[in-house]
Tab-separated table of C-alpha atoms in Angstrom:
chain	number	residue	atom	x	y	z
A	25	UNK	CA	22.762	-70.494	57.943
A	26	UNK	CA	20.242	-68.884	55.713
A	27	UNK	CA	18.613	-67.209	58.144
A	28	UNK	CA	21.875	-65.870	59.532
A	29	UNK	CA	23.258	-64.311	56.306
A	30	UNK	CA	19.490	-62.780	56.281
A	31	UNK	CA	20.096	-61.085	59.770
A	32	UNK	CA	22.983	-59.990	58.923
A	33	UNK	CA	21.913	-57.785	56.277
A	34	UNK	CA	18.750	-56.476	57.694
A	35	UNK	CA	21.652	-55.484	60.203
A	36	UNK	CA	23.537	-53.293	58.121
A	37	UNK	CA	20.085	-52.259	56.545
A	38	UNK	CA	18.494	-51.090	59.733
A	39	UNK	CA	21.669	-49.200	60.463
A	40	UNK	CA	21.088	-47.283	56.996
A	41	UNK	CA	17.656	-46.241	57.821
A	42	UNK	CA	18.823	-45.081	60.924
A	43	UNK	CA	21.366	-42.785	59.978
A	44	UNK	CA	18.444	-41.728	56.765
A	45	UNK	CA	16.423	-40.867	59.770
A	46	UNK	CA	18.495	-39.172	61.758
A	47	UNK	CA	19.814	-37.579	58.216
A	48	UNK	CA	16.379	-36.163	57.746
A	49	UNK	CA	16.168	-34.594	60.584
A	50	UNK	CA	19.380	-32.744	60.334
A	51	UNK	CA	18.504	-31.748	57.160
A	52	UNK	CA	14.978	-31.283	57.680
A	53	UNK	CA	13.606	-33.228	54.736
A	54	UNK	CA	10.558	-34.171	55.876
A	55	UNK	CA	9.720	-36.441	52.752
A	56	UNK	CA	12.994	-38.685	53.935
A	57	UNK	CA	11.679	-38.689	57.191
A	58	UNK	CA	8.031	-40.030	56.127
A	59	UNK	CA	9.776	-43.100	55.084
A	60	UNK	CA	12.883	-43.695	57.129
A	61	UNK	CA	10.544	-43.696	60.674
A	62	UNK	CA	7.799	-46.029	59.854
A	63	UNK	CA	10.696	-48.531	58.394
A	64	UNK	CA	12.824	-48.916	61.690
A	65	UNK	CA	10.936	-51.036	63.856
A	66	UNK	CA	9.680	-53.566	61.175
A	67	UNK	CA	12.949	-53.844	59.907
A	68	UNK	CA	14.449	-54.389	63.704
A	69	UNK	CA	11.673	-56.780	64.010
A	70	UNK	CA	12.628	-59.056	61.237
A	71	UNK	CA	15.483	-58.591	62.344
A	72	UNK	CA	14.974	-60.296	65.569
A	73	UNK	CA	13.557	-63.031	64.321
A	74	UNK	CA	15.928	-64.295	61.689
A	75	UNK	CA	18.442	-64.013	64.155
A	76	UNK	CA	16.643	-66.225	66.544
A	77	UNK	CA	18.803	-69.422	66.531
A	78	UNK	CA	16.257	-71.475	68.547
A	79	UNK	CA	12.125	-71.396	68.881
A	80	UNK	CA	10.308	-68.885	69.231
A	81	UNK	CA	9.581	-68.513	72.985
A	82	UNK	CA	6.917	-66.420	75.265
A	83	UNK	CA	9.423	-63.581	76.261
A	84	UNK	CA	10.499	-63.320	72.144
A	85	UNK	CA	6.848	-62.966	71.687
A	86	UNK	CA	6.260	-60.045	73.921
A	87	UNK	CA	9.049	-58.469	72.985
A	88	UNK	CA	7.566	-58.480	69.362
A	89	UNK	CA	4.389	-56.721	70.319
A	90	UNK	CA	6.509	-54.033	72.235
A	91	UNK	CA	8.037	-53.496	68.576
A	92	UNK	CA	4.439	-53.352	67.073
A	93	UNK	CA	2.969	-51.053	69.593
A	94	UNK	CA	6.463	-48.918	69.444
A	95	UNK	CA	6.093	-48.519	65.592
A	96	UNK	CA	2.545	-47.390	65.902
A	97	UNK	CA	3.822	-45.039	68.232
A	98	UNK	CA	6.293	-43.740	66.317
A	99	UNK	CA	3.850	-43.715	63.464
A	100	UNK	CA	0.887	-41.688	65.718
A	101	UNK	CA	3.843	-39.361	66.872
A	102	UNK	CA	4.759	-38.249	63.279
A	103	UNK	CA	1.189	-36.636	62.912
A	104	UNK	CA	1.418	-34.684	66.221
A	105	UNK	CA	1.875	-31.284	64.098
A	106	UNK	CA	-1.719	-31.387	62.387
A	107	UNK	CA	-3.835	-32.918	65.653
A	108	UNK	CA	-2.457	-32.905	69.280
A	109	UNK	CA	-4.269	-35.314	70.205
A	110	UNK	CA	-1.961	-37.565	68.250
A	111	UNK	CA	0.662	-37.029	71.143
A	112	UNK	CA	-1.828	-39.148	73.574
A	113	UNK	CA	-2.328	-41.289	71.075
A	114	UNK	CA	1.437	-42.197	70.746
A	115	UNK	CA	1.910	-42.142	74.569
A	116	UNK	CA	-0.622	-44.518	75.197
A	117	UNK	CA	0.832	-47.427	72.367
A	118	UNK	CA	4.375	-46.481	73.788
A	119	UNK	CA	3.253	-47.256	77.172
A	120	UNK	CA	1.932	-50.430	75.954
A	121	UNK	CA	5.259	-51.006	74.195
A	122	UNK	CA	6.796	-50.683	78.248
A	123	UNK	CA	4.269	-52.735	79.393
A	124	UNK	CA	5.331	-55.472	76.853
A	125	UNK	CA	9.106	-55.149	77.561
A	126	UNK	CA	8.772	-55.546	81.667
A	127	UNK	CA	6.624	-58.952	81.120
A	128	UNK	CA	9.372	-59.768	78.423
A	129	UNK	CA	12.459	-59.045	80.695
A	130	UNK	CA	10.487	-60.565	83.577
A	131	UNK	CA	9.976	-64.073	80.815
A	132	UNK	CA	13.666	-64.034	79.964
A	133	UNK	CA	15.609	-66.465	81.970
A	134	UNK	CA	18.947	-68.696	80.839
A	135	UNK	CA	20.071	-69.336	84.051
A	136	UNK	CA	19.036	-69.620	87.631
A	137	UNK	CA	18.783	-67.439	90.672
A	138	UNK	CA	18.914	-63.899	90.880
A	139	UNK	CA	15.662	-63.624	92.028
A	140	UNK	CA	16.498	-63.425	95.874
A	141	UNK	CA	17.617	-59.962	96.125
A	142	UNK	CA	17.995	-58.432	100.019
A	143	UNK	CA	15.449	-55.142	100.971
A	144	UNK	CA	18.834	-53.112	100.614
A	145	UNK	CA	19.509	-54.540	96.652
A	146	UNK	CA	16.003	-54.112	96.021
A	147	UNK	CA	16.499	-50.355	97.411
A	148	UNK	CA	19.356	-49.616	95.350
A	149	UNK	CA	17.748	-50.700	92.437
A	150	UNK	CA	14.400	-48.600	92.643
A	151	UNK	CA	16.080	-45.303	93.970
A	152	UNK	CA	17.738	-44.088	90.960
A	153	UNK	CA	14.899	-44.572	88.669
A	154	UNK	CA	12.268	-43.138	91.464
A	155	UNK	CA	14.589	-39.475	92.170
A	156	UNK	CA	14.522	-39.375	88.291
A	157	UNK	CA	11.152	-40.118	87.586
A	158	UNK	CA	10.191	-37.827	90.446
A	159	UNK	CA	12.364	-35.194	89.365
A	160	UNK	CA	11.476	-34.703	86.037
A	161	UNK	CA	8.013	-34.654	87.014
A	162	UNK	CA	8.292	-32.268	89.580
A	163	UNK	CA	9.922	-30.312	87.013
A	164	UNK	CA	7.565	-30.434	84.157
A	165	UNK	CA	4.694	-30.357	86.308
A	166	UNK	CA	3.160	-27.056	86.230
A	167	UNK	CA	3.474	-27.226	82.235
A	168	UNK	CA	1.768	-30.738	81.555
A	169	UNK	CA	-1.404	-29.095	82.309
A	170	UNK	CA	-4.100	-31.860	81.425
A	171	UNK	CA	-1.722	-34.349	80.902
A	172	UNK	CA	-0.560	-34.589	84.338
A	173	UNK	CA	-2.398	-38.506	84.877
A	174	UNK	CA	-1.031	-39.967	81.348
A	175	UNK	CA	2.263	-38.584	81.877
A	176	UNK	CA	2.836	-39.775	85.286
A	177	UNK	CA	1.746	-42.941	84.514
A	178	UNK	CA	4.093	-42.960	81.350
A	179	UNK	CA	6.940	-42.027	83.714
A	180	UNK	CA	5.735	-45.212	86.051
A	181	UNK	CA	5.531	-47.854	83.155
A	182	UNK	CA	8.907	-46.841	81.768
A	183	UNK	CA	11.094	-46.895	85.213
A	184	UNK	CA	9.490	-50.276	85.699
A	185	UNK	CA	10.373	-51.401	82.217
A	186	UNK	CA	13.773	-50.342	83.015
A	187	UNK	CA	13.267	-52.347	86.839
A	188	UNK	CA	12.492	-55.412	84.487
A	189	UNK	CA	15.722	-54.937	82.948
A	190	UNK	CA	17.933	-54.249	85.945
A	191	UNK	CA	16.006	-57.994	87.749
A	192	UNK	CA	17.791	-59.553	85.047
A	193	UNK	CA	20.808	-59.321	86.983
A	194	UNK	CA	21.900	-63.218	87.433
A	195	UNK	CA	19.599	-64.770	85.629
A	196	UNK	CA	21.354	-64.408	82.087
A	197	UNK	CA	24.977	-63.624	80.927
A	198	UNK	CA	26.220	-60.583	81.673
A	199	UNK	CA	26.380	-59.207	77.802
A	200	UNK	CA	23.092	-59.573	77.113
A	201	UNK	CA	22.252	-58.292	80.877
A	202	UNK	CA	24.554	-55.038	79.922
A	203	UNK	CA	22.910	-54.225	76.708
A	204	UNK	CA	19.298	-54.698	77.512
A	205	UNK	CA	19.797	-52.235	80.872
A	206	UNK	CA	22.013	-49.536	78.386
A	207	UNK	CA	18.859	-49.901	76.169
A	208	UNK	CA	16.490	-49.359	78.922
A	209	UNK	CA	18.284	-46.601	80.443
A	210	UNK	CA	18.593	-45.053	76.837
A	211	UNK	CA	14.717	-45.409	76.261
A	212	UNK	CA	14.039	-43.186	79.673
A	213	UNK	CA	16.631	-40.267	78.332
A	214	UNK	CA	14.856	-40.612	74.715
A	215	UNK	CA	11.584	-40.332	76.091
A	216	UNK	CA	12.788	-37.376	79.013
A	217	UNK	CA	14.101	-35.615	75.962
A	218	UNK	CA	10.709	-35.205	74.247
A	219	UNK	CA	8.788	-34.495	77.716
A	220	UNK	CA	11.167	-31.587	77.989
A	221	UNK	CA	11.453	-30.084	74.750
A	222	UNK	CA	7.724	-30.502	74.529
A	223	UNK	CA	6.803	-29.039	77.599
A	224	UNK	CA	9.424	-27.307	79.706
A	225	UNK	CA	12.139	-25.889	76.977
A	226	UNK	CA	12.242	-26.493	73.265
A	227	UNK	CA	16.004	-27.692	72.613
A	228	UNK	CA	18.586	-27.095	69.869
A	229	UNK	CA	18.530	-30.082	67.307
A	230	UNK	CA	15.932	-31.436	69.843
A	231	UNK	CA	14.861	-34.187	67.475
A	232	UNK	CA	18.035	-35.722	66.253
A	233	UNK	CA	18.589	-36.257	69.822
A	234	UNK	CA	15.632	-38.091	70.703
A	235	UNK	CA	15.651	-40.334	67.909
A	236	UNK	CA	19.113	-40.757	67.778
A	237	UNK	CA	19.294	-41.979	72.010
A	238	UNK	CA	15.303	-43.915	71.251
A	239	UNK	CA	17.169	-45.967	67.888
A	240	UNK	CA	19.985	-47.038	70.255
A	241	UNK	CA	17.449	-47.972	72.798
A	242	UNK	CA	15.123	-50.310	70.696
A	243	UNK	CA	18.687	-52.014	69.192
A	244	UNK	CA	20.461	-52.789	72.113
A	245	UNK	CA	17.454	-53.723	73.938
A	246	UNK	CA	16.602	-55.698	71.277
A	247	UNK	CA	20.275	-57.457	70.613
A	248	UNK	CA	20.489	-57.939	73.857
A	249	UNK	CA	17.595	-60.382	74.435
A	250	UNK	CA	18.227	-61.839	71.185
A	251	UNK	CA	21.612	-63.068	73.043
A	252	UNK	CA	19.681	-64.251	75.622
A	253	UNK	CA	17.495	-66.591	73.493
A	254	UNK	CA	20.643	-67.816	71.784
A	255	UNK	CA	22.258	-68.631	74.755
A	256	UNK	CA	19.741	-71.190	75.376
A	257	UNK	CA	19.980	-73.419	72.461
């Protein structure tokens, strides 16, 4: 019960660093923003845990060093402005942080089945990610210059992180199924907003936009599994 009530407010207080951080950016107070960013994911990862009802399990685990690795990407990506080379610094711990949430997805299971899925299923579920990821590529590609290789294998890891999510499919309930694919899907438009504003066209209240879509990705993906561990006590 304790550790409910605690969850519960973390709740309410990751949702006010949230809107502080998207606040700062809208304002552009970047003294708001030094504190609000680095606060998000260790506040969502407390979070997490005090909400987990029953033990801690390998999938919860993973999950928690996708949080660590996406915080110390968030972290490397404040600093891009004073070196560049911060931005490959960033991409690499983010990629991690996909490469954490596939084997997590892939280590969440309540029920059975839903592993037997025909060549035609299996088709439907790659194509949309592969057009995208081969579209925005094709589109940023004479602009990424030397980052051609760690960008296209960013774009890889994070359409199979979002694969991991979608082979849920019948092999947990269908909220937490729901919220961990939104999530997913929202982390690819987060991270196709900064690959375009960075490289292709700057946008128009580019970065309220990105963190706004990337917040909503790390909760609901994040929510979502933590239903999935619940269901199992």
């Amino acid at each position: 019960m304790k550790d409910e009530k605690t969850a519960q407010i973390l709740k309410y207080v990751f949702i006010v660093i949230a809107v502080a951080e998207l606040l700062s950016h809208a304002m552009e107070w970047t003294w708001l923003n030094q504190f609000t960013k680095p606060l998000l994911m260790p506040v969502l990862l407390v979070y997490f845990r005090k909400g987990l009802e029953g033990p801690v399990n390998l999938s919860f685990i993973l999950a928690v060093f996708a949080l660590l690795f996406s915080w110390f990407g968030d972290v490397a990506l404040m600093y891009v402005h004073e070196k560049e080379w911060f931005f490959l610094v960033g991409l690499g711990a983010f990629a991690v942080a996909q490469s954490f949430y596939f084997f997590s997805f892939k280590n969440a299971k309540t029920q059975g089945g839903g592993d037997n899925f025909s060549p035609i299923q299996h088709l439907f579920n790659v194509f949309p990610f592969a057009v995208f990821a081969i579209g925005l590529l094709y589109t940023l590609w004479p602009f990424l210059d030397g980052l051609k290789l760690p960008v296209s294998i960013y774009a890889t890891l994070i359409c199979l992180m979002a694969l991991g999510a979608v082979y849920r499919n019948g092999r947990t309930s269908t909220e937490s199924f729901n919220q961990v694919v939104f999530g997913a899907i929202l982390f690819i438009l987060s991270d196709a907003l900064i690959a375009i504003n960075k490289f292709y066209a700057p946008m128009e209240n580019a970065s309220i936009w990105i963190m706004g879509t990337y917040i909503l990705a790390q909760w609901n993906i994040i929510n979502g599994l933590q239903k999935d561990y619940n269901e199992r006590v």
